[in-house]
Short mmCIF file of C-alpha atoms in Angstrom, two decimals:
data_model
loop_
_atom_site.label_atom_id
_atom_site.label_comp_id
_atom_site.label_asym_id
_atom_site.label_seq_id
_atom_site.Cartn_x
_atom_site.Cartn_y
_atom_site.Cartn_z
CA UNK I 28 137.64 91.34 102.89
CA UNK I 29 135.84 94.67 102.18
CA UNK I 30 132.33 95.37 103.92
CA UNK I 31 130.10 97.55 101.85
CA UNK I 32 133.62 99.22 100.31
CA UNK I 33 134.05 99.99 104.19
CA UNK I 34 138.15 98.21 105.36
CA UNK I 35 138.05 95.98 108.44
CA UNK I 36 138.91 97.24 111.47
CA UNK I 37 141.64 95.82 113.66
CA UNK I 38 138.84 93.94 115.78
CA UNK I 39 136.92 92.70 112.87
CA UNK I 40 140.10 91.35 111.25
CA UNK I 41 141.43 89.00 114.30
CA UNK I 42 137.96 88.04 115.13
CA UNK I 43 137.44 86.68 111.41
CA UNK I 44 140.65 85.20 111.71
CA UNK I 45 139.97 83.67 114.93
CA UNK I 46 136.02 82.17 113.39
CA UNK I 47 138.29 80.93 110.84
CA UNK I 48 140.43 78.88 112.64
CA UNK I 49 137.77 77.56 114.93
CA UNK I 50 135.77 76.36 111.71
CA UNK I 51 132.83 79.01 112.30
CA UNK I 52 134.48 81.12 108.98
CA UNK I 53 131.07 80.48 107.24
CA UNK I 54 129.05 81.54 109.68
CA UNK I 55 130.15 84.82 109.20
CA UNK I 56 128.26 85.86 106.57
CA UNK I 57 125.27 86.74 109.01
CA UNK I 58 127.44 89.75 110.26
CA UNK I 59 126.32 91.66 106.80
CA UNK I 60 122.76 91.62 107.23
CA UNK I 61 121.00 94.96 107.27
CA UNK I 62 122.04 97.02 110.44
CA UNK I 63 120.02 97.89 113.43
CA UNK I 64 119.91 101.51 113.09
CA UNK I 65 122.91 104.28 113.08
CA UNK I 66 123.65 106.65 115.83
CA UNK I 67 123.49 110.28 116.44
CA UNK I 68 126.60 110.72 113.99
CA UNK I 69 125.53 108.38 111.16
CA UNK I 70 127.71 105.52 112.56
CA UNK I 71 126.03 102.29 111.62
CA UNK I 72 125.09 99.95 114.18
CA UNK I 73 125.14 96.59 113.55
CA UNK I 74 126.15 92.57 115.23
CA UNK I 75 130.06 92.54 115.43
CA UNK I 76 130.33 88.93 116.42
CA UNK I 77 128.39 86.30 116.11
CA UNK I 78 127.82 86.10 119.85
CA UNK I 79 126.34 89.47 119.37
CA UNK I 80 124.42 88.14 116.13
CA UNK I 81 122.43 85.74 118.64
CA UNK I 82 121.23 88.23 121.04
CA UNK I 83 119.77 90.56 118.76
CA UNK I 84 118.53 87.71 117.05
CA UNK I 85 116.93 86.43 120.56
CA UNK I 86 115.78 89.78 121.28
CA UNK I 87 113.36 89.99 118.18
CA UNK I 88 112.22 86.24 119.10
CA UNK I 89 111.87 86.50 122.66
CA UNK I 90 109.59 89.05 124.75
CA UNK I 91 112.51 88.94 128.26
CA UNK I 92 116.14 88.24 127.22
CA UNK I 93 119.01 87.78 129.93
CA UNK I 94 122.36 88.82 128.34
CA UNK I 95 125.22 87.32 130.49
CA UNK I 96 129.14 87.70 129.78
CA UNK I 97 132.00 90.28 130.53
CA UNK I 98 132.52 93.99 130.31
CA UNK I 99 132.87 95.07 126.84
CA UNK I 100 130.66 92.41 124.88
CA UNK I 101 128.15 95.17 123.80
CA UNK I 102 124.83 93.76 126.19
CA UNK I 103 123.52 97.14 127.05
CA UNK I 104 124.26 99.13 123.87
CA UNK I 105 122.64 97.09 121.79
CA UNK I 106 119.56 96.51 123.81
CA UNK I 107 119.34 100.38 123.80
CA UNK I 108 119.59 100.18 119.85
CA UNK I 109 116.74 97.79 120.10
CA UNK I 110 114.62 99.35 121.92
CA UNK I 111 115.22 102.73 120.45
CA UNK I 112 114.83 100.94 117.11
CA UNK I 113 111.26 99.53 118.71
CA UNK I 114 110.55 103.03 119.85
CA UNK I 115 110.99 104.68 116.53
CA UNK I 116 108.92 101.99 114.61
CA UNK I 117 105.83 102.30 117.22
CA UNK I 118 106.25 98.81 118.86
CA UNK I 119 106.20 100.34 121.98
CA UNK I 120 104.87 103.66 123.67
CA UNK I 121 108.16 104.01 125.94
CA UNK I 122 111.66 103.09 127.25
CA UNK I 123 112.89 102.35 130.53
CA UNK I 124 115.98 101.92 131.42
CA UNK I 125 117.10 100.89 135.11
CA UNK I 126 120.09 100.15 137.19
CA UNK I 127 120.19 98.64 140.63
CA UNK I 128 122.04 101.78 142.82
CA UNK I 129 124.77 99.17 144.25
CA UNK I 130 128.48 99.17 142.43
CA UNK I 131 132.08 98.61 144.09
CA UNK I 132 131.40 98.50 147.89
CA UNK I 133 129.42 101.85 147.34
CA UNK I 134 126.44 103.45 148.71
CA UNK I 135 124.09 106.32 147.93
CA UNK I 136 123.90 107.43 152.03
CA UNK I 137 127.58 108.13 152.08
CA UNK I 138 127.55 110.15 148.28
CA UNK I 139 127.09 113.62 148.86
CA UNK I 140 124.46 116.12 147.12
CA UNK I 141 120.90 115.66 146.92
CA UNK I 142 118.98 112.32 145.34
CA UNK I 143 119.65 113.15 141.76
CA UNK I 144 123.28 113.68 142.40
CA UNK I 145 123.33 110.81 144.11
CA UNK I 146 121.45 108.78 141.54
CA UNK I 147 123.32 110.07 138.62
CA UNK I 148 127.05 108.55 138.85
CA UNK I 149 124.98 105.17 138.81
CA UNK I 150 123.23 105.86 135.85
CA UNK I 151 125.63 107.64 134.01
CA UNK I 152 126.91 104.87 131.23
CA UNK I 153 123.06 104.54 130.26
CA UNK I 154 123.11 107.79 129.82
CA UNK I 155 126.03 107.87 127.32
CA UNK I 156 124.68 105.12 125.11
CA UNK I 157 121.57 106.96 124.84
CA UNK I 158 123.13 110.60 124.00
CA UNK I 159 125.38 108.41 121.64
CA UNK I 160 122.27 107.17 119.81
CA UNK I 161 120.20 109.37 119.46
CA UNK I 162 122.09 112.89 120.15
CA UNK I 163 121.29 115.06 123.59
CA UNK I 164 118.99 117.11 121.85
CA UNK I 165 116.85 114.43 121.26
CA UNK I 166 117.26 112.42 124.22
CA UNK I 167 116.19 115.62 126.46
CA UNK I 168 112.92 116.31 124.35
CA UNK I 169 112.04 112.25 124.54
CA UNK I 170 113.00 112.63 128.35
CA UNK I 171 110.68 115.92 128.70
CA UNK I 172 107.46 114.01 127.20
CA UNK I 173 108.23 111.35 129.42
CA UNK I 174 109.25 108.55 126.75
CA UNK I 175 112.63 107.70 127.86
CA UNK I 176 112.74 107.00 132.02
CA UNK I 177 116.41 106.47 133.42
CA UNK I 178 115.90 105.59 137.31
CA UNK I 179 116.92 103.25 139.27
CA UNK I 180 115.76 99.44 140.19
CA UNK I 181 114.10 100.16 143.13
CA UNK I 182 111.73 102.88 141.50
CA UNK I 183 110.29 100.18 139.69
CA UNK I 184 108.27 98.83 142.27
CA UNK I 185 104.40 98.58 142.29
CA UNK I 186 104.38 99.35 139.21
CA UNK I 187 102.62 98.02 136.18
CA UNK I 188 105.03 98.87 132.64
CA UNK I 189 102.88 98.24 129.75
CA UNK I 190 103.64 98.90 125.77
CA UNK I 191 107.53 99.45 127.02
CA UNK I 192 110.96 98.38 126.45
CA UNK I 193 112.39 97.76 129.46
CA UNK I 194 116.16 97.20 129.97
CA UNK I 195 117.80 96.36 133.25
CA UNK I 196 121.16 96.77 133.27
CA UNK I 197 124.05 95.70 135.88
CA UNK I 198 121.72 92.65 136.91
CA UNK I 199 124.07 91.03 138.76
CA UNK I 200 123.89 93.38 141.51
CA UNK I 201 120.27 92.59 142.45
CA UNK I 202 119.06 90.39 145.08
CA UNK I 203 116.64 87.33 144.29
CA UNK I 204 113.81 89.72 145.52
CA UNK I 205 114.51 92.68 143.76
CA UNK I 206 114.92 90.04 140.37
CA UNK I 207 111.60 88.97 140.96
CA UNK I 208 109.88 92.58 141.88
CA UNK I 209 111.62 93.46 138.57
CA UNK I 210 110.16 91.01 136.24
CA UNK I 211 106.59 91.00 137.83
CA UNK I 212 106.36 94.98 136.51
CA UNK I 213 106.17 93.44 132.96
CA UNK I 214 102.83 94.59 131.52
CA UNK I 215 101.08 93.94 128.11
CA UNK I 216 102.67 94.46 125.24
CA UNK I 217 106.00 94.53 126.79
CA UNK I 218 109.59 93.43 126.72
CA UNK I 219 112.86 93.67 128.81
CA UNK I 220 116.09 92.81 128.40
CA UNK I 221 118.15 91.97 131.27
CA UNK I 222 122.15 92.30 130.95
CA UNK I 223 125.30 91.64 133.46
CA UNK I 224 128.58 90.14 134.33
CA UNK I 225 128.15 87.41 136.82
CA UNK I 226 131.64 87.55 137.77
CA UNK I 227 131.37 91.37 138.87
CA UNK I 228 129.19 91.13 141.71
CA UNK I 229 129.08 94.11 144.25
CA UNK I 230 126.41 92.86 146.57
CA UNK I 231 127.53 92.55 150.12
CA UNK I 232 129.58 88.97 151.47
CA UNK I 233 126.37 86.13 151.75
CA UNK I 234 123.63 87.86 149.44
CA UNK I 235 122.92 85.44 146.49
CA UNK I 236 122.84 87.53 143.02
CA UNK I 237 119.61 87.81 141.56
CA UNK I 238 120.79 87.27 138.42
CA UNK I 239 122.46 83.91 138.97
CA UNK I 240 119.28 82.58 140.82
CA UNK I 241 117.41 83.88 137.53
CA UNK I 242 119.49 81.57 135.00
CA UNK I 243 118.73 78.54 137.87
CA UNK I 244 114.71 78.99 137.78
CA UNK I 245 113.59 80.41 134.40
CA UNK I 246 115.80 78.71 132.55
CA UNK I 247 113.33 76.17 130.73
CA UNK I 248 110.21 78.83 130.27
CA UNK I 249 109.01 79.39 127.08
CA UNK I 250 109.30 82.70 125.79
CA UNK I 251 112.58 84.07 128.17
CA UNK I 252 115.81 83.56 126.47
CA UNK I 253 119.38 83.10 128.07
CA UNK I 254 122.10 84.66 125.80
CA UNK I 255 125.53 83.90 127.31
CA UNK I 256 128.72 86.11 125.68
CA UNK I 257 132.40 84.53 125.62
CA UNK I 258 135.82 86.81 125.81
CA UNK I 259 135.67 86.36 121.92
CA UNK I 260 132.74 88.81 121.90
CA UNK I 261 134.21 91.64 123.59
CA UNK I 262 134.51 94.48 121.35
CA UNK I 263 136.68 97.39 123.02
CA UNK I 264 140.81 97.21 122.89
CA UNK I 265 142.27 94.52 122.32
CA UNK I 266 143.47 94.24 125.45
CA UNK I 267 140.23 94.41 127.35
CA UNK I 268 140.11 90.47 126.04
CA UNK I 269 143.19 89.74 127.29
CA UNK I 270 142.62 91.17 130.81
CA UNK I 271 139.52 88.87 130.70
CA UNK I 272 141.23 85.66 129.95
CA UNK I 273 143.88 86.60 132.75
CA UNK I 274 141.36 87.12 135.13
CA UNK I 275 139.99 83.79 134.77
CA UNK I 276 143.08 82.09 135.14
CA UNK I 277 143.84 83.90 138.05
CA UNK I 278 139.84 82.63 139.35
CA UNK I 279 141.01 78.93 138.78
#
C-alpha cells in the first residue's frame, strides 16, 4: 500500500503484515491521520504503530503521561514532538526536559571535567532529538531566551514549573523520592510526560525504581495516563526487536 504516493518502508511493511495477522489490519487506518509536525529537514513526524498511535493520543487527553516499554519504541522523541508542537502553538510558555544523572553503574564524581562536562554525556540523546527537530540554530536561540531547559532531575527541586511541558526521561532510574519531588514541581497550566524501560534499571542493588512504585500508586487517578509499549512498537533495525524478544527469554 502507498502512503500519500510515499512506498513503505521495510518497518512499516512487516509491522502491517504482522497487525494483519493478529486481526488489528483495520485498525491501521489511524496511522494516516495528519502528522505531528516535521523536523528540522522536512521529515514528517507522525504515529508508526499503533502502540505509538495511543500515546500521542493519551498525551493530548491527559495532563501527566507515563510511557513504559523498551529501547527503541519512540517514548522520548515523540514527547519532544509534542511538546515542541505545544510550544509552537502557544500552549505553553516553555520546555523542560530532564534526566536523572544515574546510567550503567556510573557516576558524575568519578567523570572528569567540570559540572557541565559532567552533566552533558547524560543528557546528550535529549539533546539530539531536539537538534533533530528543530535544527541547532534554533534550538541554541530557544535555549538563549531560556525556553528550552535541558538539566538534570535533581535541578528540579523546589521548584514550581508552570505553563511548561515537562518531559522526564530515563524514569526508571529514579528513586520513589526523587518520583515524587518530580511530579510535585507540576504547576498550572502544565504537563509532563514521563518515559522509561523498567527492565533497564541502573539504580544501585536494593533501591526500588521510582518508576515502578509510580505505575503501583497512581495508577487509578484521574487525569495521569499509563501507556505501556510492546517489542512490536520498536521502530529502529529490525534486529533491535529481536534482541528484545531474546532478552526476555533469557529473563524467564
Amino acid at each position: 500500500r502507498i502512503i500519500k504516493k510515499q512506498p513503505l518502508t521495510d518497518q512499516q511493511l512487516n509491522y502491517t503484515i504482522d497487525s494483519v495477522l493478529i486481526g488489528k489490519g483495520e485498525e491501521l487506518e489511524k496511522l494516516l491521520v495528519e502528522p505531528i509536525s516535521y523536523t528540522a529537514s522536512g521529515k514528517i513526524l507522525r504515529a508508526k504503530t499503533l502502540g505509538q498511535y495511543k500515546y500521542i493520543d493519551a498525551i493530548k487527553k491527559n495532563d501527566i503521561v507515563f510511557g513504559i516499554g523498551p529501547a527503541g519504541t519512540g517514548k522520548t522523541y515523540l514527547a519532544m514532538a509534542m511538546a515542541i508542537k505545544a510550544f509552537k502553538n502557544n500552549e505553553v510558555r516553555r520546555i523542560i526536559l530532564t534526566r536523572p544523572a544515574v546510567e550503567a553503574g556510573e557516576s558524575l564524581g568519578f567523570l572528569p571535567g567540570d559540572l557541565q562536562e559532567k552533566i552533558d554525556p547524560y543528557l546528550r540523546p535529549l539533546y539530539d532529538a531536539l537538534f533533530d527537530i528543530l535544527g541547532f540554530e534554533n534550538y541554541q536561540r530557544l535555549v538563549e531566551k531560556g525556553l528550552i531547559e535541558v538539566a538534570p532531575l535533581a535541578y528540579m527541586r523546589g521548584r514550581t514549573l508552570d505553563d511548561s511541558y515537562i518531559i522526564l526521561d530515563e524514569a526508571q532510574n529514579t528513586t520513589s523520592q526523587q518520583m515524587k519531588m518530580f511530579l510535585t514541581r507540576i504547576g498550572y497550566g502544565s504537563k509532563a510526560v514521563i518515559t522509561g524501560d523498567i527492565t533497564q534499571v541502573d539504580l544501585p542493588r536494593g533501591k526500588k525504581s521510582g518508576l515502578v512504585s509510580a505505575s503501583n500508586i497512581l495508577k487509578d487517578i484521574k487525569g495521569i495516563e499509563f501507556m505501556t509499549f510492546r517489542k512490536e512498537d520498536v521502530v529502529r533495525h529490525p534486529l533491535v526487536q529481536r534482541i528484545i524478544e531474546a532478552y526476555e527469554k533469557d529473563d524467564k
